[in-house]
Short mmCIF file of C-alpha atoms in Angstrom, two decimals:
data_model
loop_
_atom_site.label_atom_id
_atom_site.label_comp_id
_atom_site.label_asym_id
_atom_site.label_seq_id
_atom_site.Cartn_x
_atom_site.Cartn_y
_atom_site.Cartn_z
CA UNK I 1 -15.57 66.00 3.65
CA UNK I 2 -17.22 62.95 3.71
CA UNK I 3 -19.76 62.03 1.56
CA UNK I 4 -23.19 58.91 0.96
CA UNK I 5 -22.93 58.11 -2.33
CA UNK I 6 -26.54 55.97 -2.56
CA UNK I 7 -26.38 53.95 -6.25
CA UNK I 8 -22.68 54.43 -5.84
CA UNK I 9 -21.92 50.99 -7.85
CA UNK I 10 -23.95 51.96 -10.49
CA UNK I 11 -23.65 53.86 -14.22
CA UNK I 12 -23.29 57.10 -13.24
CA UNK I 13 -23.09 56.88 -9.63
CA UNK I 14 -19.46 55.02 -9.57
CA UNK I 15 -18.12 58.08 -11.59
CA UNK I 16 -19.52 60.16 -9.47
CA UNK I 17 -17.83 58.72 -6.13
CA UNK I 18 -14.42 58.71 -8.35
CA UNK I 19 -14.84 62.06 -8.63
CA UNK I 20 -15.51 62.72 -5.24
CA UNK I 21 -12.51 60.23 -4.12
CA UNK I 22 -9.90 62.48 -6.89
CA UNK I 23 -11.42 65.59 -4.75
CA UNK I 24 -9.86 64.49 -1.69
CA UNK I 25 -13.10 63.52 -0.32
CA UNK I 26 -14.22 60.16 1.87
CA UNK I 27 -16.71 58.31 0.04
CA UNK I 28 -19.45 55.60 1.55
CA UNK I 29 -21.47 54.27 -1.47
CA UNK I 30 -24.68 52.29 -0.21
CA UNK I 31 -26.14 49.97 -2.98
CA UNK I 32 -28.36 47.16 -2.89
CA UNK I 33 -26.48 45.90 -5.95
CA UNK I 34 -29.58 45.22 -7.87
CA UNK I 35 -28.55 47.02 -11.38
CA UNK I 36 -24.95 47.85 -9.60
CA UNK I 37 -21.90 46.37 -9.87
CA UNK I 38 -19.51 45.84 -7.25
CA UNK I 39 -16.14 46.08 -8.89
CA UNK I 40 -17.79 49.32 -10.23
CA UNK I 41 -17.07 50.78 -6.89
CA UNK I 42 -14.04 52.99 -7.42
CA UNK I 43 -11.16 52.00 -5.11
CA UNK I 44 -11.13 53.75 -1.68
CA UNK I 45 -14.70 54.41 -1.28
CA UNK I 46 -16.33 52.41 1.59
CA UNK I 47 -19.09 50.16 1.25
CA UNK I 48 -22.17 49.46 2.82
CA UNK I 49 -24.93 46.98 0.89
CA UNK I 50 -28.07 48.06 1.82
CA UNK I 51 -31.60 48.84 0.55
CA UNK I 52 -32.93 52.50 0.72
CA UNK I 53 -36.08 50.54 1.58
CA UNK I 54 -35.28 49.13 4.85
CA UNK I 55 -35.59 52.22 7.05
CA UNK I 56 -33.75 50.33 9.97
CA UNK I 57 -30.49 49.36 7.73
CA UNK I 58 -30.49 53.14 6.65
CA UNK I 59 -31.37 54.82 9.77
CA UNK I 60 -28.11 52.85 11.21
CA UNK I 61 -25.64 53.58 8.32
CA UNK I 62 -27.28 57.71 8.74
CA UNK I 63 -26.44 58.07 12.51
CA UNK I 64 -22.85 55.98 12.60
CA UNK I 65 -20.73 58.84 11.80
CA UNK I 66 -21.28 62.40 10.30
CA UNK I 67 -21.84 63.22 7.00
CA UNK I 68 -21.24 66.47 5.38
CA UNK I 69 -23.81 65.76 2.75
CA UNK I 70 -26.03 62.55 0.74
CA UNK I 71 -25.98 62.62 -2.84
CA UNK I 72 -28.94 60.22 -3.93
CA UNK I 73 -28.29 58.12 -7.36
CA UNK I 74 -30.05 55.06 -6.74
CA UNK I 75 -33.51 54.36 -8.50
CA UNK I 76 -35.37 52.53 -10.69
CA UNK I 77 -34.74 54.20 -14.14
CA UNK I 78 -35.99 52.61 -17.34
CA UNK I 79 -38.75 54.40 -18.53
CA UNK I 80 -39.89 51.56 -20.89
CA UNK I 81 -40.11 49.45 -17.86
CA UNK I 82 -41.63 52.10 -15.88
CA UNK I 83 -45.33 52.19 -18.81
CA UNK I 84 -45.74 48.83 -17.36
CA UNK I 85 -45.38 48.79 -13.84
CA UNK I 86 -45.79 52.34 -13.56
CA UNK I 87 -47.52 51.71 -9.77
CA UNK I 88 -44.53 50.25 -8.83
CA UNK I 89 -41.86 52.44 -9.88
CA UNK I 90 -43.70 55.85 -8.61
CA UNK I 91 -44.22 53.76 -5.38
CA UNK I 92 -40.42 52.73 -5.28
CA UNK I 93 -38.51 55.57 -6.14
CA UNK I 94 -40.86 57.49 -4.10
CA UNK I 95 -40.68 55.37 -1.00
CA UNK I 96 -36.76 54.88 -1.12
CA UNK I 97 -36.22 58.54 -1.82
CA UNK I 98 -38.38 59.63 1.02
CA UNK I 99 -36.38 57.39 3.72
CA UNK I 100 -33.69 58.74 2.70
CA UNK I 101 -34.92 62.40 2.78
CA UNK I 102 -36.64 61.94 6.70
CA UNK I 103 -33.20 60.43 7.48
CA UNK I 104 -31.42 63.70 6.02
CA UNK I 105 -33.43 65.93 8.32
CA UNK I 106 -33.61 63.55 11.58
CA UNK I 107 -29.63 63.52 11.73
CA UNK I 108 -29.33 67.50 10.24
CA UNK I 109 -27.47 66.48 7.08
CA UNK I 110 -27.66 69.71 5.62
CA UNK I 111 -26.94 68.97 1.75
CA UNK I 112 -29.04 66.84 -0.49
CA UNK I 113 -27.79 66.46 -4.23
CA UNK I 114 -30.66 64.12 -6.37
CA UNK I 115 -30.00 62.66 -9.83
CA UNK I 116 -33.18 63.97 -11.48
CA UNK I 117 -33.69 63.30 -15.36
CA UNK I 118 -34.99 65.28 -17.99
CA UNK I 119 -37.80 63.17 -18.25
CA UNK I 120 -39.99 65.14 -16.21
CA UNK I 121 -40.72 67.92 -18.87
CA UNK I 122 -43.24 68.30 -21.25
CA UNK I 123 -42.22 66.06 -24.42
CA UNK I 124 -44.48 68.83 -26.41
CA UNK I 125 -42.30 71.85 -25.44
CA UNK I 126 -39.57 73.44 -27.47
CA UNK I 127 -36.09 72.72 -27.29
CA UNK I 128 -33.78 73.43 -26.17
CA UNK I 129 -35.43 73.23 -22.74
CA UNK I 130 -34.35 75.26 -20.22
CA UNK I 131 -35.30 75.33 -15.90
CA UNK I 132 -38.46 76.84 -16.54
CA UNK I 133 -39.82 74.78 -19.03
CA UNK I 134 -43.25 72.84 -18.29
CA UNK I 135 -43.53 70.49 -16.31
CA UNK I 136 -45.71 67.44 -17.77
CA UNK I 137 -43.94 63.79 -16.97
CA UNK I 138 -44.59 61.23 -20.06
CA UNK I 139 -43.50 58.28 -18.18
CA UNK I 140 -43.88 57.08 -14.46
CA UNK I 141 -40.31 57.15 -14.06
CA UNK I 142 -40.49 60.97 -14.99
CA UNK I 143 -42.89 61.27 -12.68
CA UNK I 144 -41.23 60.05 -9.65
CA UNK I 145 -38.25 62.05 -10.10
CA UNK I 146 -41.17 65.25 -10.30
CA UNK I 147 -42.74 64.14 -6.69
CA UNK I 148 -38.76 63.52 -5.17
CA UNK I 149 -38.24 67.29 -6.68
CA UNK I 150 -41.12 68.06 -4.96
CA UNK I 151 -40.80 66.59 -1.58
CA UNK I 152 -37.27 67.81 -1.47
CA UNK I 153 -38.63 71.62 -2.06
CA UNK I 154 -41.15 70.56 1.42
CA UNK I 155 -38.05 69.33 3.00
CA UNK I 156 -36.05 72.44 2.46
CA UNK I 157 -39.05 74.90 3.36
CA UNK I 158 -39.90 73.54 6.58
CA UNK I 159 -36.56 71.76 7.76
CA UNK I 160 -33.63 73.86 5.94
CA UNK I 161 -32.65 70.67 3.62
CA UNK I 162 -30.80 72.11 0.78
CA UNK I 163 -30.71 70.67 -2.13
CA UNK I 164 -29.87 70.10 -5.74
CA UNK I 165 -31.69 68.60 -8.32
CA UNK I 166 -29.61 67.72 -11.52
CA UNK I 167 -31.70 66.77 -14.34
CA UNK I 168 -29.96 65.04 -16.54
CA UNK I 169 -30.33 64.52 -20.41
CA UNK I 170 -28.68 61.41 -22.13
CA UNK I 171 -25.62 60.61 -19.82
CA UNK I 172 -23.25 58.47 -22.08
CA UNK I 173 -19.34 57.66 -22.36
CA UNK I 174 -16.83 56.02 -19.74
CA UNK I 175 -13.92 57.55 -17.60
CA UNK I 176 -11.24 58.17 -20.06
CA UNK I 177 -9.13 56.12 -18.06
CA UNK I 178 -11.16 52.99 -18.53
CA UNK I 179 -11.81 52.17 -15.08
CA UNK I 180 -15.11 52.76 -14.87
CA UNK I 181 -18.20 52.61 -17.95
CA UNK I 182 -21.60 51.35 -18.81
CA UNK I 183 -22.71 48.06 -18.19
CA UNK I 184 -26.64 47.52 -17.75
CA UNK I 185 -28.39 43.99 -17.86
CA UNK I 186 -30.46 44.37 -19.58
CA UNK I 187 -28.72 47.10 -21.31
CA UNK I 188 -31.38 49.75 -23.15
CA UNK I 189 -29.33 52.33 -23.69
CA UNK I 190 -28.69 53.05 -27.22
CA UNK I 191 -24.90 53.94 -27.81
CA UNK I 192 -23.92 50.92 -25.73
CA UNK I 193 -26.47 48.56 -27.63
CA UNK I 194 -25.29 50.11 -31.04
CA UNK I 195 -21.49 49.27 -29.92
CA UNK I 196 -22.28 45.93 -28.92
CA UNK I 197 -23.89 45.41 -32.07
CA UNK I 198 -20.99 46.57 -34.57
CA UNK I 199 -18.93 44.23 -32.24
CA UNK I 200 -20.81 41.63 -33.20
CA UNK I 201 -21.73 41.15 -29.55
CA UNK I 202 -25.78 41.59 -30.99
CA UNK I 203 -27.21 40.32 -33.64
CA UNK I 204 -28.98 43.06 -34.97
CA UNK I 205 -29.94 46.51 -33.28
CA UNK I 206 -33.27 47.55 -33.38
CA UNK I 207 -33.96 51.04 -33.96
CA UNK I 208 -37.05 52.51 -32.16
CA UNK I 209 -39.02 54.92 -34.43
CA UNK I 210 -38.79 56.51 -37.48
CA UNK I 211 -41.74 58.85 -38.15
CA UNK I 212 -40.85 61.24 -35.47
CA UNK I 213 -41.20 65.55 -36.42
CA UNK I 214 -37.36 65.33 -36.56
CA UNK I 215 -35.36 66.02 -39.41
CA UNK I 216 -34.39 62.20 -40.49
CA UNK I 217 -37.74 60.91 -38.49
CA UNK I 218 -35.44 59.29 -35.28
CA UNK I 219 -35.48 60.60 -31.87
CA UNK I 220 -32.95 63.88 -30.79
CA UNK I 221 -31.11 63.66 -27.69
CA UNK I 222 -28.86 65.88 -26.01
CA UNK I 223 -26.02 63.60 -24.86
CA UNK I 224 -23.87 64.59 -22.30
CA UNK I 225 -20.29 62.44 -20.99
CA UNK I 226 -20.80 61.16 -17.71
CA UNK I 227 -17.55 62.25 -16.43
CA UNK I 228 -18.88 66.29 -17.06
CA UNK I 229 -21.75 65.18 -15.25
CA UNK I 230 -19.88 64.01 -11.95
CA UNK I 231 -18.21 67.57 -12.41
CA UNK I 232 -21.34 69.49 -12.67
CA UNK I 233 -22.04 67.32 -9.15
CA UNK I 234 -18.69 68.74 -7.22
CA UNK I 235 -19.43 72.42 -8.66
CA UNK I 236 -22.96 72.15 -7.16
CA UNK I 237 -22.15 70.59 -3.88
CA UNK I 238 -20.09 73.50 -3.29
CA UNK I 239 -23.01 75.97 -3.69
CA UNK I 240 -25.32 74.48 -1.74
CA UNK I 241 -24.40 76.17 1.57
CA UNK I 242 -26.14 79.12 -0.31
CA UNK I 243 -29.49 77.29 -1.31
CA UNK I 244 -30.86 75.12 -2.79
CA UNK I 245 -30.28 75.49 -6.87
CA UNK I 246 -31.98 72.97 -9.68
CA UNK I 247 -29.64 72.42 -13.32
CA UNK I 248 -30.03 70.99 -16.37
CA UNK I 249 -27.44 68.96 -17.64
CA UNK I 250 -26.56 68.38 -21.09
CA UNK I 251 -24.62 69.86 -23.74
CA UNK I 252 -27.35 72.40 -25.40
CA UNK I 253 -26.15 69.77 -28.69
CA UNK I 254 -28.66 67.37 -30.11
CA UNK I 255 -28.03 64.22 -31.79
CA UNK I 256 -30.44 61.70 -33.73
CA UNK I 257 -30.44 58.16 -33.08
CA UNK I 258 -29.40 57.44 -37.13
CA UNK I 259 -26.18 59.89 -36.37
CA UNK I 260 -25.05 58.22 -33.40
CA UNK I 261 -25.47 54.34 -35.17
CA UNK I 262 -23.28 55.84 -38.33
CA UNK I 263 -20.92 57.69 -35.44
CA UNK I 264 -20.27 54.29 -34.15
CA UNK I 265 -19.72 52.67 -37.14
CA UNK I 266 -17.24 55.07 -38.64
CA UNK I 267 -15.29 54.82 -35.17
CA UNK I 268 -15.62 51.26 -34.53
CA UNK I 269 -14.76 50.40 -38.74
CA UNK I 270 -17.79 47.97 -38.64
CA UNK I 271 -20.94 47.91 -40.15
CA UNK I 272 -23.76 47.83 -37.98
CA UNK I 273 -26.71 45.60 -38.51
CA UNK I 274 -30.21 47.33 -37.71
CA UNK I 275 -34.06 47.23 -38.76
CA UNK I 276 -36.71 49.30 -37.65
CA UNK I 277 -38.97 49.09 -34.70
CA UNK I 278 -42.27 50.44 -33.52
CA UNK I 279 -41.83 53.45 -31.04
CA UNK I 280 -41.69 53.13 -27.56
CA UNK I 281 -44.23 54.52 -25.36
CA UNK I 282 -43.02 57.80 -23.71
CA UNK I 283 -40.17 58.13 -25.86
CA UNK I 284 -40.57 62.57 -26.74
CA UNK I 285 -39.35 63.80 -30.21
CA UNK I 286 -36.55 65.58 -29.09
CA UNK I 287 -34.52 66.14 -26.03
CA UNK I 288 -32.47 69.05 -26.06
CA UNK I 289 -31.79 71.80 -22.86
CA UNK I 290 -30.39 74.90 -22.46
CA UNK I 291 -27.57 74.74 -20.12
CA UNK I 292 -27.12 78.34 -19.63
CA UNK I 293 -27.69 78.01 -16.34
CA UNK I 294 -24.98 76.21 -14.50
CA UNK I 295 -22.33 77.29 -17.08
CA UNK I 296 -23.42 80.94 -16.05
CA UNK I 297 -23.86 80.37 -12.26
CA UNK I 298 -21.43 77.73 -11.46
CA UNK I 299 -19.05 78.12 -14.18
CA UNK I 300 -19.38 74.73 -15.42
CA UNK I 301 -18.14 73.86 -19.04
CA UNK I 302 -18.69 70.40 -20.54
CA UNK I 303 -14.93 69.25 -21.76
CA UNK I 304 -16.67 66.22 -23.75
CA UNK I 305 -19.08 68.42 -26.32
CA UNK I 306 -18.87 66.21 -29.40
CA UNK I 307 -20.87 62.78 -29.81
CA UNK I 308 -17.45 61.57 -31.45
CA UNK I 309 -15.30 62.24 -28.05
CA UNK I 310 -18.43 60.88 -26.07
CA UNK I 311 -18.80 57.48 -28.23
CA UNK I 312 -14.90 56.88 -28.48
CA UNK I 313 -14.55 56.57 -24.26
CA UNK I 314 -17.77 54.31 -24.68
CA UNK I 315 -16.24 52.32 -27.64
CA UNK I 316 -12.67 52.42 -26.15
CA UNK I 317 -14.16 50.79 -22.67
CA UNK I 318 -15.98 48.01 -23.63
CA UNK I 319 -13.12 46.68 -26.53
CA UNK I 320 -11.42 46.34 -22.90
CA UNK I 321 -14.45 45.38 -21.03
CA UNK I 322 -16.11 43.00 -23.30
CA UNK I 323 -18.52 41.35 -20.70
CA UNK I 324 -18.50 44.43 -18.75
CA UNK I 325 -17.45 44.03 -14.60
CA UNK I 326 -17.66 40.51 -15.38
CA UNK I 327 -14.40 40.26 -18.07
CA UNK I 328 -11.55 38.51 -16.58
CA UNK I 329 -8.25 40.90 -15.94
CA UNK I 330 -5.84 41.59 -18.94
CA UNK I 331 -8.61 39.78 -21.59
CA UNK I 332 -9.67 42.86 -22.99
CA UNK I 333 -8.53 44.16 -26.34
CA UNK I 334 -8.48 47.44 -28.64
CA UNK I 335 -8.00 45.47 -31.51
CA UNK I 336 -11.65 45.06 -33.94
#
């Protein structure tokens, strides 16, 4: 089949598309390249740059063959950022997402798969958080992803669209391989920042909060390797023909931000150094979901369930990558 891969060059969309490609499936990624990288692009997967904001670019790329389905990665996704242009971001990831969802049902592209976070739920419910859990957005960002879930339901109602919304917790780790990990500028991500750090890439790490109801006061998240997640994406493709279907995606594990700064250190041999910092706005206690669901329904099983085996393909990428897409060919090295 052939699949539009939109954020294709970025974090989680690139593994994605390898997935897709290792499937036996043609892949188009379109990217604007703003946050993505093109050498992230995995090898054999077309390319189109274009923004999801110019309807004319998009409506092109939609009608100039046939696609067997969109899966939509491509948004603006910091939720720090989001507090203080939070106008912007509902009005961007909105706008972009709904081009791309009229352009779905103008050219009868029956399958819709959206990268929805877990940022959407109330940061006052009790985890671990299942499908049905409230509703209540703490950020902007959330929020957008809530009114895309939203207008997709609409679009399926009235024009048949079917989708998939995958809300996903803390995606985190690289492709075992090493072709393909994380590399954000700015980077705000804390398992990447915290390896940078004990490589003596940073300074000093700055640790966000540590008065929250948890048991050593720092944030819980449920992190879960972004090659299971590009999984859990093939598995639900394949169901879609029968509905539409929303899944949380995470491991059902949570981990504090203190564990996964000693986790690094113990794997990378190197002290990290770190202070505190004040908390950042729409930052919830804990993160943590049931995923009960889509192992029952789709038979999907996480093969990356420990933060150690999620951390080492982080760790073991950048010692080879250590300027990211940017580092030269053969200058990487596993030795500290």
């Amino acid at each position: 089949m052939h699949y539009l891969v939109t954020g294709g060059a970025g974090y989680v969309g690139s593994h994605v598309a390898l997935a897709l490609l290792e499937d036996g499936h043609e892949v188009t990624v379109l990217d604007n390249l703003s946050t993505g990288h093109r050498a992230a692009i995995p090898a054999g997967a077309r390319f189109r740059h274009a923004d999801l904001a110019n309807a004319t670019a998009l409506e092109t790329i939609l009608g100039e063959t046939r696609w067997d389905g969109v899966l939509h990665l491509a948004a603006l996704s910091v939720v720090g950022d989001s507090m203080k242009s939070p106008i912007h971001y509902i009005r961007q990831n909105m706008l972009t997402s709904l081009n791309l969802i009229e352009g779905c049902v103008r050219h009868r592209i029956g399958r819709f798969l959206f990268s929805s976070t877990a940022a959407l739920f109330d940061s006052g419910s009790t985890a671990p958080l299942s499908e049905t859990a409230p509703i209540s957005p703490g950020s902007p960002y959330g929020e957008s992803k809530f009114l895309i879930e939203r207008a997709l339901h609409w679009a399926d109602r009235q024009h048949g669209l079917h989708y998939g919304c995958l809300r996903y917790f803390n995606a985190a780790g690289a492709d075992e391989q090493g072709r393909l990990g994380e590399d954000h500028r700015p980077e705000t991500h804390l398992i990447p920042l915290a390896i940078d750090t004990a490589l003596g890439r940073r300074p000093l790490l700055r640790l966000a909060g540590n008065d929250y109801d948890t048991p050593d006061g720092t944030c819980i998240r449920d992190y879960v390797h972004v090659s299971d997640l590009a999984k859990a994406h093939l598995l639900t493709l394949s169901r879609l023909d029968e509905g539409s279907v929303t899944y949380n995606l995470g491991t059902g594990r949570g981990v504090s931000n203190l564990e996964v700064m000693k986790t690094v250190e113990r794997l990378s041999g190197q002290s990290l150094p770190w202070s505190w910092a004040p908390r950042r706005d729409g930052d919830p206690a804990i993160l943590v979901t049931d995923p009960t669901r889509i192992r029952t329904e789709l038979g999907w099983q996480p093969r990356h369930t420990e933060i150690d085996s999620i951390i080492e393909t982080a760790l073991r990428w950048r010692l080879y990558h250590p300027e990211g897409y940017s580092t030269p060919r053969g200058t990487g090295s596993q030795r500290m």
